[in-house]
Short mmCIF file of C-alpha atoms and ligand atoms in Angstrom, two decimals:
data_model
loop_
_atom_site.label_atom_id
_atom_site.label_comp_id
_atom_site.label_asym_id
_atom_site.label_seq_id
_atom_site.Cartn_x
_atom_site.Cartn_y
_atom_site.Cartn_z
CA MET A 1 0.00 0.00 0.00
CA TYR A 2 1.32 3.41 -0.95
CA THR A 3 0.52 6.83 0.50
CA LEU A 4 0.69 9.77 -1.86
CA HIS A 5 1.19 13.09 -0.10
CA TYR A 6 -0.50 15.43 -2.50
CA ALA A 7 -2.04 18.83 -3.10
CA PRO A 8 -4.58 19.32 -5.88
CA ASP A 9 -3.02 20.09 -9.26
CA ASN A 10 0.51 19.90 -7.85
CA ALA A 11 3.30 17.68 -9.17
CA SER A 12 1.68 14.89 -7.16
CA LEU A 13 -0.88 14.75 -9.99
CA VAL A 14 1.76 13.19 -12.27
CA VAL A 15 2.40 10.49 -9.68
CA ARG A 16 -1.34 9.93 -9.17
CA LEU A 17 -1.70 9.33 -12.92
CA ALA A 18 1.13 6.79 -12.88
CA LEU A 19 -0.38 4.97 -9.87
CA GLU A 20 -3.73 4.86 -11.67
CA GLU A 21 -2.20 3.68 -14.96
CA LEU A 22 -0.38 0.90 -13.10
CA GLY A 23 -3.60 -0.15 -11.36
CA LEU A 24 -2.00 0.18 -7.93
CA THR A 25 -3.76 0.58 -4.60
CA TYR A 26 -2.87 3.78 -2.78
CA ARG A 27 -4.24 6.21 -0.27
CA THR A 28 -3.78 9.95 -0.35
CA GLU A 29 -2.80 12.39 2.38
CA LEU A 30 -3.60 16.05 1.69
CA VAL A 31 -0.77 18.56 2.13
CA ASP A 32 -2.59 21.77 3.00
CA ARG A 33 -0.81 24.45 1.02
CA SER A 34 -2.97 27.22 2.51
CA ILE A 35 -1.01 26.76 5.76
CA ARG A 36 2.27 25.85 4.01
CA GLN A 37 2.10 22.34 5.41
CA GLN A 38 4.82 21.33 2.95
CA LYS A 39 7.23 23.22 5.23
CA SER A 40 5.96 21.67 8.48
CA ALA A 41 8.31 19.60 10.62
CA ALA A 42 6.27 16.46 9.92
CA PHE A 43 6.43 16.93 6.15
CA LEU A 44 10.12 17.87 6.19
CA ARG A 45 10.79 14.52 7.81
CA LEU A 46 9.35 12.94 4.65
CA ASN A 47 11.02 15.33 2.20
CA PRO A 48 13.66 17.70 3.61
CA ALA A 49 13.31 19.83 0.45
CA GLY A 50 9.74 20.71 1.52
CA LEU A 51 8.25 19.96 -1.89
CA ILE A 52 5.21 17.99 -3.02
CA PRO A 53 4.95 15.12 -3.94
CA VAL A 54 6.06 12.45 -1.54
CA LEU A 55 5.19 8.82 -2.05
CA GLU A 56 5.49 6.66 1.05
CA THR A 57 6.60 3.18 0.06
CA PRO A 58 7.50 0.04 2.02
CA GLN A 59 11.11 1.12 1.41
CA GLY A 60 10.58 4.63 2.86
CA PRO A 61 9.42 8.00 1.56
CA LEU A 62 10.32 8.98 -1.99
CA SER A 63 10.31 12.49 -3.43
CA GLU A 64 11.19 14.09 -6.78
CA THR A 65 8.52 13.44 -9.37
CA ALA A 66 10.80 11.87 -11.98
CA ALA A 67 12.45 9.57 -9.44
CA ILE A 68 9.08 8.38 -8.18
CA LEU A 69 7.87 7.72 -11.73
CA LEU A 70 10.95 5.72 -12.57
CA TRP A 71 10.85 3.80 -9.30
CA LEU A 72 7.19 2.89 -9.81
CA THR A 73 7.73 1.65 -13.35
CA GLU A 74 10.76 -0.38 -12.32
CA THR A 75 9.00 -1.82 -9.30
CA HIS A 76 5.77 -2.75 -11.06
CA GLY A 77 6.61 -3.38 -14.72
CA ALA A 78 3.71 -3.45 -17.13
CA PRO A 79 0.22 -2.34 -16.09
CA PRO A 80 -2.59 -4.93 -16.26
CA SER A 81 -3.59 -3.87 -19.77
CA GLY A 82 -0.58 -2.66 -21.63
CA ARG A 83 3.12 -2.12 -21.86
CA PRO A 84 5.37 -0.67 -19.14
CA LEU A 85 5.21 3.08 -18.57
CA ALA A 86 8.94 3.20 -19.39
CA PRO A 87 11.17 0.78 -21.31
CA PRO A 88 12.99 -1.65 -18.99
CA PRO A 89 16.80 -1.88 -18.74
CA GLY A 90 18.21 -3.38 -21.94
CA ASP A 91 15.49 -1.95 -24.17
CA PRO A 92 17.03 0.37 -26.80
CA ALA A 93 14.33 2.95 -26.08
CA ARG A 94 15.35 3.25 -22.44
CA GLY A 95 18.18 5.72 -23.07
CA PRO A 96 16.03 8.29 -24.90
CA VAL A 97 13.23 7.94 -22.36
CA LEU A 98 15.61 8.51 -19.44
CA LYS A 99 17.12 11.49 -21.24
CA TRP A 100 13.76 13.16 -21.78
CA LEU A 101 12.52 12.26 -18.31
CA PHE A 102 15.48 14.02 -16.73
CA TRP A 103 15.03 16.93 -19.12
CA LEU A 104 11.34 17.25 -18.19
CA SER A 105 12.37 17.39 -14.56
CA ASN A 106 15.48 19.55 -14.62
CA SER A 107 14.66 21.89 -17.52
CA LEU A 108 10.95 22.11 -18.29
CA HIS A 109 9.57 21.65 -14.77
CA ALA A 110 12.36 23.73 -13.24
CA ASP A 111 11.75 26.62 -15.66
CA LEU A 112 8.00 26.46 -15.02
CA ARG A 113 8.70 26.89 -11.32
CA ILE A 114 10.40 30.21 -12.11
CA VAL A 115 7.28 31.42 -13.96
CA PHE A 116 4.99 30.30 -11.12
CA TYR A 117 7.06 31.75 -8.28
CA PRO A 118 9.05 34.68 -9.83
CA GLN A 119 9.35 36.45 -6.47
CA GLN A 120 11.34 33.50 -5.12
CA TYR A 121 13.99 34.22 -7.74
CA VAL A 122 14.16 38.06 -7.98
CA GLY A 123 12.16 39.33 -4.99
CA PRO A 124 9.06 41.56 -5.16
CA ASP A 125 10.32 44.12 -7.75
CA ILE A 126 7.73 44.12 -10.58
CA ASP A 127 10.17 45.17 -13.34
CA ALA A 128 12.59 42.44 -12.36
CA MET A 129 9.78 39.87 -12.31
CA GLU A 130 8.55 41.00 -15.75
CA ALA A 131 12.05 40.76 -17.23
CA LEU A 132 12.46 37.29 -15.73
CA HIS A 133 9.05 36.24 -17.02
CA ALA A 134 9.88 37.41 -20.57
CA GLY A 135 13.17 35.50 -20.62
CA VAL A 136 11.91 32.29 -19.08
CA THR A 137 8.72 32.07 -21.13
CA ARG A 138 10.85 32.45 -24.30
CA ARG A 139 12.93 29.51 -23.10
CA LEU A 140 9.79 27.54 -22.27
CA ALA A 141 8.32 28.13 -25.73
CA GLY A 142 11.52 26.54 -27.04
CA HIS A 143 11.07 23.61 -24.65
CA TYR A 144 7.54 22.94 -25.92
CA THR A 145 8.76 23.18 -29.52
CA LEU A 146 11.28 20.43 -28.69
CA LEU A 147 8.54 18.31 -27.13
CA GLU A 148 6.26 18.86 -30.11
CA ALA A 149 8.99 17.45 -32.36
CA LEU A 150 9.13 14.28 -30.21
CA VAL A 151 5.47 13.39 -30.70
CA GLY A 152 5.27 10.17 -32.70
CA GLN A 153 8.39 8.59 -31.22
CA PRO A 154 7.48 5.07 -30.03
CA TRP A 155 7.60 6.27 -26.43
CA PHE A 156 5.83 9.62 -26.73
CA GLY A 157 2.28 10.28 -27.85
CA GLY A 158 1.41 6.68 -28.71
CA ALA A 159 -1.60 4.54 -27.84
CA ASP A 160 -0.01 3.34 -24.56
CA PRO A 161 1.09 6.27 -22.41
CA THR A 162 4.56 6.47 -20.92
CA ILE A 163 5.76 8.45 -17.94
CA LEU A 164 6.85 11.11 -20.45
CA ASP A 165 3.27 11.54 -21.71
CA LEU A 166 1.92 11.85 -18.16
CA TYR A 167 4.55 14.34 -17.03
CA ALA A 168 4.35 16.48 -20.20
CA ALA A 169 0.54 16.61 -20.07
CA VAL A 170 0.47 17.92 -16.51
CA THR A 171 3.05 20.60 -17.32
CA MET A 172 0.85 21.76 -20.21
CA ARG A 173 -2.03 22.21 -17.80
CA TRP A 174 0.10 24.27 -15.44
CA ALA A 175 1.61 26.35 -18.26
CA ALA A 176 -1.86 27.35 -19.47
CA LEU A 177 -3.36 27.98 -16.01
CA TYR A 178 -0.74 29.40 -13.69
CA ALA A 179 0.49 32.60 -15.27
CA PRO A 180 0.85 35.22 -12.54
CA MET A 181 2.62 37.62 -14.95
CA GLY A 182 0.28 37.05 -17.92
CA ALA A 183 -0.80 34.27 -20.27
CA TRP A 184 1.89 32.89 -22.57
CA PHE A 185 0.94 29.28 -23.38
CA THR A 186 -1.90 27.58 -25.19
CA ALA A 187 -2.02 23.94 -26.27
CA ALA A 188 -3.46 25.02 -29.64
CA ASP A 189 0.03 26.22 -30.65
CA TYR A 190 1.33 22.63 -30.41
CA PRO A 191 -1.01 20.36 -32.44
CA GLY A 192 0.92 17.15 -31.80
CA LEU A 193 0.99 17.74 -28.06
CA LYS A 194 -2.66 18.76 -28.09
CA ALA A 195 -3.61 15.47 -29.77
CA LEU A 196 -1.46 13.60 -27.22
CA VAL A 197 -3.25 15.15 -24.25
CA GLN A 198 -6.70 14.76 -25.81
CA ARG A 199 -6.03 11.03 -26.15
CA LEU A 200 -4.90 10.90 -22.52
CA GLU A 201 -8.06 12.66 -21.40
CA THR A 202 -10.12 9.65 -22.46
CA ARG A 203 -8.21 7.27 -20.18
CA PRO A 204 -9.63 5.95 -16.89
CA SER A 205 -6.50 7.17 -15.08
CA VAL A 206 -7.22 10.75 -16.05
CA GLN A 207 -10.92 10.39 -15.29
CA ALA A 208 -10.02 9.18 -11.79
CA ALA A 209 -7.68 12.15 -11.29
CA ILE A 210 -10.36 14.55 -12.56
CA ARG A 211 -12.74 13.25 -9.90
CA ALA A 212 -10.18 13.22 -7.11
CA GLU A 213 -8.76 16.68 -7.73
CA GLY A 214 -11.66 18.51 -9.45
CA LEU A 215 -9.75 19.13 -12.67
CA GLY A 216 -12.67 19.63 -15.10
CA ALA A 217 -13.50 17.71 -18.28
CA THR A 218 -10.51 18.73 -20.41
CA PRO A 219 -7.73 19.11 -17.83
CA PHE A 220 -4.84 19.22 -20.31
CA SER A 221 -6.16 20.40 -23.68
CA ALA A 222 -8.35 23.24 -22.37
CA PRO A 223 -7.76 23.42 -18.63
CA LYS A 224 -9.93 25.28 -16.16
CA PRO A 225 -8.89 26.12 -12.58
CA CYS A 226 -9.41 23.11 -10.37
CA GLN A 227 -12.34 22.83 -7.97
CA PRO A 228 -10.90 20.26 -5.59
CA PRO A 229 -13.07 18.44 -3.08
CA GLU A 230 -10.33 19.08 -0.49
CA GLY A 231 -7.36 21.39 -0.17
CA THR A 232 -6.02 24.14 -2.41
CA ALA A 233 -3.77 24.05 -5.45
CA LEU A 234 -1.54 26.91 -4.27
N1 GSH B 1 11.80 18.94 -8.27
C1 GSH B 1 10.55 18.69 -7.58
C2 GSH B 1 9.67 19.93 -7.71
C3 GSH B 1 8.35 19.72 -7.00
C4 GSH B 1 7.58 21.02 -6.88
O1 GSH B 1 7.93 22.05 -7.47
N2 GSH B 1 6.51 20.96 -6.09
C5 GSH B 1 5.71 22.14 -5.88
C6 GSH B 1 4.24 21.84 -6.16
S1 GSH B 1 3.98 21.47 -7.86
C7 GSH B 1 5.79 22.54 -4.43
O2 GSH B 1 5.92 21.70 -3.56
N3 GSH B 1 5.69 23.85 -4.17
C8 GSH B 1 5.63 24.36 -2.84
C9 GSH B 1 6.82 25.18 -2.49
O3 GSH B 1 7.64 25.52 -3.37
O4 GSH B 1 6.90 25.50 -1.28
C10 GSH B 1 9.86 17.46 -8.16
O5 GSH B 1 10.10 17.17 -9.34
O6 GSH B 1 9.10 16.78 -7.46
#
């Protein structure tokens, strides 16, 4: 039995999707962001970095979205009705999938964090935040252009989702919704990615996440702010 420490529409959503795709049993524990519970002593014992998600496993608490995704796929192999969410060791596709998984985590996700929390990087000065926003969103547009070019690879955008599909889809939701310095992203600019997320939206895993976190009918292709049954996204 796993416990996913989550907040609605946070990076924990990527892990929830993987747990659902793998058909695993798990319980959830809300991290109340309205009181910064992710910085509480109890949470810091699970993840000293104070970031969501954490997945409690029989081997101890795991954090870092990409690490959790990889660990889950390695621990559980193929889901009941399909192929593994990532190629296993020895598969020639494993190298590219690892490369793009790390890139999603350390480039795309990391740059999105700058757009979401600009004051953490340059303080409260509006001009400085606007300059940062302009530079980082230019970089991010380049990131999504790279991802668009990957659609159609055997491990990205196919009939059976991989951890790359799940992670990329959730970032597209965030990019469209959380724009404190102004809108800069729409899925319509990336037709391959838009088709990828529309296909995902029909899957039971996504339907389960929609219900659990109040994500609305088209959470990735045309996202609306979440209406979660518990907790807050920010
Ligand atoms: N590198 C981390 C980043 C996780 C992350 O940015 N989590 C956000 C929510 S999506 C968070 O905990 N934010 C609260 C904070 O920064 O205090 C990962 O991949 O898991």
